[in-house]
């Protein structure tokens, strides 16, 4: 309990999941309005009831699959390979789900007809490939965080600094498996946290995601070098942070280098 009232538990927001759900909801609306894949003979309300929950469920499954794919495929270097892998992994179970839901919606006797299952594979592959491509390439905009206004509460992430780094200036945050390495002016240390969650809590510090595994404080950048089509930021203290191709243009446009 704080002096001003009960403590508020803040649940970290996964922005990629929210973006995926938004894309799926939009796609569901589009499929419903166009009466795609032979659903045009039903009412719009019926099509929305059919398409929207199915697309959102598919987005949740796709989000879990994307977590697995990202551990094995570098989205920065091989985005199309990632799209292909996502399409194949997602489509199998999703085809079964779509077949089962469609049977419940459109078959009056709601009987299980296994002979119809292969008919759903190609449509599901097409829709999944389109949604996967949108999510992979829409993810090319880096998450940027901003300095807190005067008098505002500092970034929540500061409270997570280990005891030996309390009061230190954060220069970068680097993902290492399930841990984050926090680089500061007093050295570095590890904490157990995901970078996607940390990015939300870093709001209040001026910086940006430069790579899927890195967040960098803008004031810490001292030099920029380029090679092999990539950029590397040298930070105060000598730490080098990579800039991936998927974020390079956005960071350049924002005046980082």
PDB file of C-alpha atoms in Angstrom:
ATOM      1  CA  UNK A   1       0.000   0.000   0.000  1.00  0.00           C
ATOM      2  CA  UNK A   2       1.447   3.380  -1.011  1.00  0.00           C
ATOM      3  CA  UNK A   3       0.775   6.691   0.727  1.00  0.00           C
ATOM      4  CA  UNK A   4      -1.508   7.780  -2.083  1.00  0.00           C
ATOM      5  CA  UNK A   5      -3.605   4.610  -2.156  1.00  0.00           C
ATOM      6  CA  UNK A   6      -3.499   0.948  -3.120  1.00  0.00           C
ATOM      7  CA  UNK A   7      -0.684  -0.204  -5.357  1.00  0.00           C
ATOM      8  CA  UNK A   8      -1.783  -0.807  -8.917  1.00  0.00           C
ATOM      9  CA  UNK A   9      -0.632  -4.017 -10.582  1.00  0.00           C
ATOM     10  CA  UNK A  10       0.341  -3.232 -14.161  1.00  0.00           C
ATOM     11  CA  UNK A  11       0.162  -6.088 -16.627  1.00  0.00           C
ATOM     12  CA  UNK A  12       2.738  -5.731 -19.433  1.00  0.00           C
ATOM     13  CA  UNK A  13       1.200  -5.288 -22.878  1.00  0.00           C
ATOM     14  CA  UNK A  14       2.576  -7.370 -25.733  1.00  0.00           C
ATOM     15  CA  UNK A  15       2.370  -4.891 -28.574  1.00  0.00           C
ATOM     16  CA  UNK A  16       3.065  -7.502 -31.235  1.00  0.00           C
ATOM     17  CA  UNK A  17       0.134  -9.573 -30.016  1.00  0.00           C
ATOM     18  CA  UNK A  18      -2.134  -6.528 -30.065  1.00  0.00           C
ATOM     19  CA  UNK A  19      -0.963  -5.685 -33.592  1.00  0.00           C
ATOM     20  CA  UNK A  20      -1.572  -9.271 -34.703  1.00  0.00           C
ATOM     21  CA  UNK A  21      -5.070  -9.255 -33.227  1.00  0.00           C
ATOM     22  CA  UNK A  22      -5.820  -5.935 -34.937  1.00  0.00           C
ATOM     23  CA  UNK A  23      -4.665  -7.275 -38.308  1.00  0.00           C
ATOM     24  CA  UNK A  24      -6.698 -10.453 -37.779  1.00  0.00           C
ATOM     25  CA  UNK A  25      -9.828  -8.504 -36.826  1.00  0.00           C
ATOM     26  CA  UNK A  26      -9.452  -6.319 -39.929  1.00  0.00           C
ATOM     27  CA  UNK A  27      -8.941  -9.386 -42.109  1.00  0.00           C
ATOM     28  CA  UNK A  28     -11.992 -11.036 -40.551  1.00  0.00           C
ATOM     29  CA  UNK A  29     -14.073  -7.975 -41.355  1.00  0.00           C
ATOM     30  CA  UNK A  30     -12.793  -7.934 -44.932  1.00  0.00           C
ATOM     31  CA  UNK A  31     -13.543 -11.629 -45.442  1.00  0.00           C
ATOM     32  CA  UNK A  32     -17.012 -11.133 -43.976  1.00  0.00           C
ATOM     33  CA  UNK A  33     -17.879  -8.094 -46.103  1.00  0.00           C
ATOM     34  CA  UNK A  34     -16.662  -9.757 -49.312  1.00  0.00           C
ATOM     35  CA  UNK A  35     -18.332 -13.086 -48.557  1.00  0.00           C
ATOM     36  CA  UNK A  36     -15.053 -14.885 -49.185  1.00  0.00           C
ATOM     37  CA  UNK A  37     -14.752 -18.634 -49.825  1.00  0.00           C
ATOM     38  CA  UNK A  38     -18.420 -19.196 -50.575  1.00  0.00           C
ATOM     39  CA  UNK A  39     -19.883 -17.507 -47.505  1.00  0.00           C
ATOM     40  CA  UNK A  40     -21.575 -14.725 -49.496  1.00  0.00           C
ATOM     41  CA  UNK A  41     -25.003 -16.385 -49.440  1.00  0.00           C
ATOM     42  CA  UNK A  42     -25.336 -15.876 -45.679  1.00  0.00           C
ATOM     43  CA  UNK A  43     -26.150 -12.614 -43.879  1.00  0.00           C
ATOM     44  CA  UNK A  44     -23.437 -10.115 -43.005  1.00  0.00           C
ATOM     45  CA  UNK A  45     -24.098 -10.613 -39.286  1.00  0.00           C
ATOM     46  CA  UNK A  46     -23.666 -14.361 -39.687  1.00  0.00           C
ATOM     47  CA  UNK A  47     -20.428 -13.898 -41.661  1.00  0.00           C
ATOM     48  CA  UNK A  48     -19.006 -11.546 -39.036  1.00  0.00           C
ATOM     49  CA  UNK A  49     -19.895 -14.046 -36.311  1.00  0.00           C
ATOM     50  CA  UNK A  50     -18.149 -16.756 -38.306  1.00  0.00           C
ATOM     51  CA  UNK A  51     -15.032 -14.975 -39.593  1.00  0.00           C
ATOM     52  CA  UNK A  52     -14.044 -12.614 -36.772  1.00  0.00           C
ATOM     53  CA  UNK A  53     -13.685 -15.114 -33.870  1.00  0.00           C
ATOM     54  CA  UNK A  54     -11.989 -17.590 -36.198  1.00  0.00           C
ATOM     55  CA  UNK A  55      -9.414 -15.017 -37.356  1.00  0.00           C
ATOM     56  CA  UNK A  56      -8.755 -13.870 -33.782  1.00  0.00           C
ATOM     57  CA  UNK A  57      -8.274 -17.470 -32.619  1.00  0.00           C
ATOM     58  CA  UNK A  58      -5.904 -18.003 -35.532  1.00  0.00           C
ATOM     59  CA  UNK A  59      -3.999 -14.862 -34.520  1.00  0.00           C
ATOM     60  CA  UNK A  60      -3.482 -16.196 -30.986  1.00  0.00           C
ATOM     61  CA  UNK A  61      -2.213 -19.506 -32.343  1.00  0.00           C
ATOM     62  CA  UNK A  62      -0.031 -17.623 -34.836  1.00  0.00           C
ATOM     63  CA  UNK A  63       1.462 -15.531 -32.037  1.00  0.00           C
ATOM     64  CA  UNK A  64       2.538 -18.666 -30.176  1.00  0.00           C
ATOM     65  CA  UNK A  65       4.008 -20.098 -33.389  1.00  0.00           C
ATOM     66  CA  UNK A  66       5.900 -16.883 -34.117  1.00  0.00           C
ATOM     67  CA  UNK A  67       7.614 -17.152 -30.738  1.00  0.00           C
ATOM     68  CA  UNK A  68       8.908 -20.570 -31.743  1.00  0.00           C
ATOM     69  CA  UNK A  69       9.963 -19.494 -35.246  1.00  0.00           C
ATOM     70  CA  UNK A  70      11.884 -16.441 -34.012  1.00  0.00           C
ATOM     71  CA  UNK A  71      14.137 -18.666 -31.917  1.00  0.00           C
ATOM     72  CA  UNK A  72      15.316 -20.497 -35.030  1.00  0.00           C
ATOM     73  CA  UNK A  73      15.048 -18.007 -37.910  1.00  0.00           C
ATOM     74  CA  UNK A  74      16.491 -14.491 -38.003  1.00  0.00           C
ATOM     75  CA  UNK A  75      13.574 -12.322 -39.122  1.00  0.00           C
ATOM     76  CA  UNK A  76      15.965  -9.484 -39.914  1.00  0.00           C
ATOM     77  CA  UNK A  77      17.920 -11.469 -42.516  1.00  0.00           C
ATOM     78  CA  UNK A  78      15.331 -13.968 -43.739  1.00  0.00           C
ATOM     79  CA  UNK A  79      11.853 -12.469 -43.459  1.00  0.00           C
ATOM     80  CA  UNK A  80      10.420 -14.539 -46.336  1.00  0.00           C
ATOM     81  CA  UNK A  81      11.760 -17.760 -44.828  1.00  0.00           C
ATOM     82  CA  UNK A  82      10.040 -16.757 -41.598  1.00  0.00           C
ATOM     83  CA  UNK A  83       6.773 -16.151 -43.476  1.00  0.00           C
ATOM     84  CA  UNK A  84       7.047 -19.583 -45.124  1.00  0.00           C
ATOM     85  CA  UNK A  85       7.817 -21.325 -41.827  1.00  0.00           C
ATOM     86  CA  UNK A  86       4.954 -19.555 -40.051  1.00  0.00           C
ATOM     87  CA  UNK A  87       2.532 -20.442 -42.843  1.00  0.00           C
ATOM     88  CA  UNK A  88       3.400 -24.138 -42.697  1.00  0.00           C
ATOM     89  CA  UNK A  89       3.419 -24.421 -38.902  1.00  0.00           C
ATOM     90  CA  UNK A  90       0.213 -22.453 -38.384  1.00  0.00           C
ATOM     91  CA  UNK A  91      -1.826 -23.899 -41.248  1.00  0.00           C
ATOM     92  CA  UNK A  92      -1.959 -27.552 -40.169  1.00  0.00           C
ATOM     93  CA  UNK A  93      -3.773 -27.182 -36.826  1.00  0.00           C
ATOM     94  CA  UNK A  94      -5.634 -24.127 -38.155  1.00  0.00           C
ATOM     95  CA  UNK A  95      -7.057 -26.125 -41.087  1.00  0.00           C
ATOM     96  CA  UNK A  96      -8.508 -28.623 -38.630  1.00  0.00           C
ATOM     97  CA  UNK A  97      -9.952 -25.812 -36.513  1.00  0.00           C
ATOM     98  CA  UNK A  98     -11.543 -24.070 -39.526  1.00  0.00           C
ATOM     99  CA  UNK A  99     -12.973 -27.373 -40.767  1.00  0.00           C
ATOM    100  CA  UNK A 100     -14.502 -28.126 -37.354  1.00  0.00           C
ATOM    101  CA  UNK A 101     -15.971 -24.628 -36.911  1.00  0.00           C
ATOM    102  CA  UNK A 102     -17.342 -24.587 -40.452  1.00  0.00           C
ATOM    103  CA  UNK A 103     -19.079 -27.898 -39.857  1.00  0.00           C
ATOM    104  CA  UNK A 104     -20.748 -26.431 -36.786  1.00  0.00           C
ATOM    105  CA  UNK A 105     -21.808 -23.262 -38.588  1.00  0.00           C
ATOM    106  CA  UNK A 106     -22.894 -24.481 -42.009  1.00  0.00           C
ATOM    107  CA  UNK A 107     -23.936 -28.135 -41.712  1.00  0.00           C
ATOM    108  CA  UNK A 108     -27.500 -28.332 -40.491  1.00  0.00           C
ATOM    109  CA  UNK A 109     -27.025 -31.798 -38.998  1.00  0.00           C
ATOM    110  CA  UNK A 110     -23.578 -30.802 -37.623  1.00  0.00           C
ATOM    111  CA  UNK A 111     -22.161 -34.145 -38.662  1.00  0.00           C
ATOM    112  CA  UNK A 112     -18.426 -34.784 -38.817  1.00  0.00           C
ATOM    113  CA  UNK A 113     -17.393 -35.136 -42.459  1.00  0.00           C
ATOM    114  CA  UNK A 114     -13.690 -35.964 -42.713  1.00  0.00           C
ATOM    115  CA  UNK A 115     -13.874 -35.999 -46.515  1.00  0.00           C
ATOM    116  CA  UNK A 116     -14.234 -32.200 -46.479  1.00  0.00           C
ATOM    117  CA  UNK A 117     -11.067 -31.591 -44.453  1.00  0.00           C
ATOM    118  CA  UNK A 118      -8.637 -31.457 -47.451  1.00  0.00           C
ATOM    119  CA  UNK A 119     -10.828 -28.749 -49.043  1.00  0.00           C
ATOM    120  CA  UNK A 120      -9.871 -26.333 -46.265  1.00  0.00           C
ATOM    121  CA  UNK A 121      -6.091 -26.670 -46.572  1.00  0.00           C
ATOM    122  CA  UNK A 122      -5.509 -24.362 -49.576  1.00  0.00           C
ATOM    123  CA  UNK A 123      -7.808 -21.510 -48.391  1.00  0.00           C
ATOM    124  CA  UNK A 124      -6.216 -21.621 -44.934  1.00  0.00           C
ATOM    125  CA  UNK A 125      -2.722 -21.602 -46.475  1.00  0.00           C
ATOM    126  CA  UNK A 126      -3.581 -18.521 -48.579  1.00  0.00           C
ATOM    127  CA  UNK A 127      -5.061 -16.528 -45.690  1.00  0.00           C
ATOM    128  CA  UNK A 128      -2.310 -17.589 -43.262  1.00  0.00           C
ATOM    129  CA  UNK A 129       0.442 -16.628 -45.721  1.00  0.00           C
ATOM    130  CA  UNK A 130      -1.081 -13.168 -46.210  1.00  0.00           C
ATOM    131  CA  UNK A 131      -1.524 -12.540 -42.467  1.00  0.00           C
ATOM    132  CA  UNK A 132       1.976 -13.875 -41.664  1.00  0.00           C
ATOM    133  CA  UNK A 133       3.551 -11.598 -44.270  1.00  0.00           C
ATOM    134  CA  UNK A 134       1.690  -8.576 -42.913  1.00  0.00           C
ATOM    135  CA  UNK A 135       2.769  -9.311 -39.345  1.00  0.00           C
ATOM    136  CA  UNK A 136       6.423  -9.945 -40.257  1.00  0.00           C
ATOM    137  CA  UNK A 137       6.792  -6.837 -42.388  1.00  0.00           C
ATOM    138  CA  UNK A 138       4.637  -4.553 -40.249  1.00  0.00           C
ATOM    139  CA  UNK A 139       7.025  -5.451 -37.430  1.00  0.00           C
ATOM    140  CA  UNK A 140       9.805  -3.522 -39.131  1.00  0.00           C
ATOM    141  CA  UNK A 141       9.050  -0.326 -37.183  1.00  0.00           C
ATOM    142  CA  UNK A 142      11.177  -0.236 -34.019  1.00  0.00           C
ATOM    143  CA  UNK A 143       9.624   0.493 -30.649  1.00  0.00           C
ATOM    144  CA  UNK A 144      10.743   3.968 -29.617  1.00  0.00           C
ATOM    145  CA  UNK A 145      10.552   5.261 -26.054  1.00  0.00           C
ATOM    146  CA  UNK A 146      10.491   8.881 -24.986  1.00  0.00           C
ATOM    147  CA  UNK A 147      11.911  10.936 -22.151  1.00  0.00           C
ATOM    148  CA  UNK A 148       9.486  11.567 -19.306  1.00  0.00           C
ATOM    149  CA  UNK A 149       8.112  15.126 -19.024  1.00  0.00           C
ATOM    150  CA  UNK A 150       9.303  17.273 -16.143  1.00  0.00           C
ATOM    151  CA  UNK A 151       7.733  16.140 -12.891  1.00  0.00           C
ATOM    152  CA  UNK A 152       6.513  12.842 -14.335  1.00  0.00           C
ATOM    153  CA  UNK A 153       7.262   9.494 -12.760  1.00  0.00           C
ATOM    154  CA  UNK A 154      10.511   8.013 -14.154  1.00  0.00           C
ATOM    155  CA  UNK A 155      10.529   4.892 -16.295  1.00  0.00           C
ATOM    156  CA  UNK A 156       9.240   1.856 -14.386  1.00  0.00           C
ATOM    157  CA  UNK A 157      12.142  -0.215 -15.671  1.00  0.00           C
ATOM    158  CA  UNK A 158      14.515   1.705 -13.395  1.00  0.00           C
ATOM    159  CA  UNK A 159      12.945  -0.082 -10.413  1.00  0.00           C
ATOM    160  CA  UNK A 160      14.190  -3.389 -11.836  1.00  0.00           C
ATOM    161  CA  UNK A 161      17.876  -2.461 -11.629  1.00  0.00           C
ATOM    162  CA  UNK A 162      19.803  -4.916  -9.411  1.00  0.00           C
ATOM    163  CA  UNK A 163      21.030  -3.548  -6.097  1.00  0.00           C
ATOM    164  CA  UNK A 164      24.594  -2.976  -7.322  1.00  0.00           C
ATOM    165  CA  UNK A 165      23.289  -0.850 -10.234  1.00  0.00           C
ATOM    166  CA  UNK A 166      20.800   1.284  -8.297  1.00  0.00           C
ATOM    167  CA  UNK A 167      21.097   4.900  -9.424  1.00  0.00           C
ATOM    168  CA  UNK A 168      23.080   3.996 -12.563  1.00  0.00           C
ATOM    169  CA  UNK A 169      22.414   5.467 -15.993  1.00  0.00           C
ATOM    170  CA  UNK A 170      20.986   2.869 -18.371  1.00  0.00           C
ATOM    171  CA  UNK A 171      22.805   2.793 -21.706  1.00  0.00           C
ATOM    172  CA  UNK A 172      21.341  -0.323 -23.308  1.00  0.00           C
ATOM    173  CA  UNK A 173      19.280  -3.418 -22.642  1.00  0.00           C
ATOM    174  CA  UNK A 174      20.290  -6.651 -24.380  1.00  0.00           C
ATOM    175  CA  UNK A 175      18.270  -9.848 -24.585  1.00  0.00           C
ATOM    176  CA  UNK A 176      20.128 -13.059 -23.689  1.00  0.00           C
ATOM    177  CA  UNK A 177      17.798 -16.068 -23.907  1.00  0.00           C
ATOM    178  CA  UNK A 178      15.212 -15.541 -21.145  1.00  0.00           C
ATOM    179  CA  UNK A 179      17.311 -12.850 -19.461  1.00  0.00           C
ATOM    180  CA  UNK A 180      18.117  -9.200 -20.081  1.00  0.00           C
ATOM    181  CA  UNK A 181      21.605  -7.774 -19.694  1.00  0.00           C
ATOM    182  CA  UNK A 182      21.380  -4.178 -18.524  1.00  0.00           C
ATOM    183  CA  UNK A 183      24.364  -2.060 -19.636  1.00  0.00           C
ATOM    184  CA  UNK A 184      24.934   1.005 -17.433  1.00  0.00           C
ATOM    185  CA  UNK A 185      27.646   3.498 -16.517  1.00  0.00           C
ATOM    186  CA  UNK A 186      28.403   1.274 -13.512  1.00  0.00           C
ATOM    187  CA  UNK A 187      28.749  -1.997 -15.379  1.00  0.00           C
ATOM    188  CA  UNK A 188      26.201  -4.603 -16.395  1.00  0.00           C
ATOM    189  CA  UNK A 189      24.072  -7.287 -14.803  1.00  0.00           C
ATOM    190  CA  UNK A 190      21.328  -9.768 -15.716  1.00  0.00           C
ATOM    191  CA  UNK A 191      17.654  -9.839 -14.763  1.00  0.00           C
ATOM    192  CA  UNK A 192      14.957 -12.371 -15.656  1.00  0.00           C
ATOM    193  CA  UNK A 193      12.614 -10.613 -18.081  1.00  0.00           C
ATOM    194  CA  UNK A 194      11.575 -10.545 -21.743  1.00  0.00           C
ATOM    195  CA  UNK A 195      12.608  -7.628 -23.932  1.00  0.00           C
ATOM    196  CA  UNK A 196       9.040  -7.229 -25.205  1.00  0.00           C
ATOM    197  CA  UNK A 197       7.903  -6.554 -21.614  1.00  0.00           C
ATOM    198  CA  UNK A 198      10.889  -4.320 -20.867  1.00  0.00           C
ATOM    199  CA  UNK A 199      10.131  -2.082 -23.864  1.00  0.00           C
ATOM    200  CA  UNK A 200       6.847  -1.096 -22.257  1.00  0.00           C
ATOM    201  CA  UNK A 201       8.526  -0.244 -18.967  1.00  0.00           C
ATOM    202  CA  UNK A 202      11.355   1.712 -20.642  1.00  0.00           C
ATOM    203  CA  UNK A 203       8.875   4.412 -21.657  1.00  0.00           C
ATOM    204  CA  UNK A 204      10.160   7.498 -19.850  1.00  0.00           C
ATOM    205  CA  UNK A 205      13.713   7.064 -21.177  1.00  0.00           C
ATOM    206  CA  UNK A 206      14.758   8.401 -24.590  1.00  0.00           C
ATOM    207  CA  UNK A 207      15.720   5.413 -26.704  1.00  0.00           C
ATOM    208  CA  UNK A 208      14.677   2.844 -29.275  1.00  0.00           C
ATOM    209  CA  UNK A 209      14.811  -0.802 -30.200  1.00  0.00           C
ATOM    210  CA  UNK A 210      17.674  -1.173 -32.670  1.00  0.00           C
ATOM    211  CA  UNK A 211      17.505  -4.940 -33.085  1.00  0.00           C
ATOM    212  CA  UNK A 212      15.091  -7.653 -31.995  1.00  0.00           C
ATOM    213  CA  UNK A 213      17.471  -8.253 -29.046  1.00  0.00           C
ATOM    214  CA  UNK A 214      18.514  -4.672 -28.219  1.00  0.00           C
ATOM    215  CA  UNK A 215      17.146  -1.409 -26.825  1.00  0.00           C
ATOM    216  CA  UNK A 216      19.569   1.552 -26.769  1.00  0.00           C
ATOM    217  CA  UNK A 217      19.431   4.893 -24.969  1.00  0.00           C
ATOM    218  CA  UNK A 218      19.849   7.657 -27.534  1.00  0.00           C
ATOM    219  CA  UNK A 219      22.144   9.757 -25.324  1.00  0.00           C
ATOM    220  CA  UNK A 220      24.550   6.811 -24.966  1.00  0.00           C
ATOM    221  CA  UNK A 221      25.415   6.649 -28.689  1.00  0.00           C
ATOM    222  CA  UNK A 222      28.933   7.920 -29.430  1.00  0.00           C
ATOM    223  CA  UNK A 223      29.696   6.550 -32.902  1.00  0.00           C
ATOM    224  CA  UNK A 224      28.119   4.707 -35.836  1.00  0.00           C
ATOM    225  CA  UNK A 225      29.927   2.311 -38.152  1.00  0.00           C
ATOM    226  CA  UNK A 226      28.602   0.558 -41.248  1.00  0.00           C
ATOM    227  CA  UNK A 227      29.587  -2.665 -42.931  1.00  0.00           C
ATOM    228  CA  UNK A 228      28.004  -5.591 -44.757  1.00  0.00           C
ATOM    229  CA  UNK A 229      24.826  -3.570 -45.198  1.00  0.00           C
ATOM    230  CA  UNK A 230      24.394  -3.095 -41.453  1.00  0.00           C
ATOM    231  CA  UNK A 231      25.087  -0.407 -38.889  1.00  0.00           C
ATOM    232  CA  UNK A 232      26.644  -0.787 -35.433  1.00  0.00           C
ATOM    233  CA  UNK A 233      26.243   1.757 -32.650  1.00  0.00           C
ATOM    234  CA  UNK A 234      29.187   2.273 -30.323  1.00  0.00           C
ATOM    235  CA  UNK A 235      27.956   3.394 -26.940  1.00  0.00           C
ATOM    236  CA  UNK A 236      29.673   5.298 -24.183  1.00  0.00           C
ATOM    237  CA  UNK A 237      31.872   2.772 -22.395  1.00  0.00           C
ATOM    238  CA  UNK A 238      32.637   0.834 -25.570  1.00  0.00           C
ATOM    239  CA  UNK A 239      29.590  -1.432 -25.792  1.00  0.00           C
ATOM    240  CA  UNK A 240      28.563  -2.101 -29.412  1.00  0.00           C
ATOM    241  CA  UNK A 241      24.888  -2.503 -30.281  1.00  0.00           C
ATOM    242  CA  UNK A 242      23.748  -3.801 -33.692  1.00  0.00           C
ATOM    243  CA  UNK A 243      21.167  -2.082 -35.875  1.00  0.00           C
ATOM    244  CA  UNK A 244      19.202  -4.628 -37.886  1.00  0.00           C
ATOM    245  CA  UNK A 245      18.177  -3.975 -41.468  1.00  0.00           C
ATOM    246  CA  UNK A 246      14.503  -4.069 -40.550  1.00  0.00           C
ATOM    247  CA  UNK A 247      14.977  -1.076 -38.202  1.00  0.00           C
ATOM    248  CA  UNK A 248      17.753   0.824 -40.003  1.00  0.00           C
ATOM    249  CA  UNK A 249      15.609   3.134 -42.149  1.00  0.00           C
ATOM    250  CA  UNK A 250      13.239   4.100 -39.326  1.00  0.00           C
ATOM    251  CA  UNK A 251      16.150   4.914 -37.009  1.00  0.00           C
ATOM    252  CA  UNK A 252      17.911   6.868 -39.729  1.00  0.00           C
ATOM    253  CA  UNK A 253      14.744   8.866 -40.408  1.00  0.00           C
ATOM    254  CA  UNK A 254      14.452   9.554 -36.683  1.00  0.00           C
ATOM    255  CA  UNK A 255      17.949  11.120 -36.712  1.00  0.00           C
ATOM    256  CA  UNK A 256      19.858   8.413 -34.894  1.00  0.00           C
ATOM    257  CA  UNK A 257      22.625   8.484 -37.508  1.00  0.00           C
TER     258      UNK A 257
END
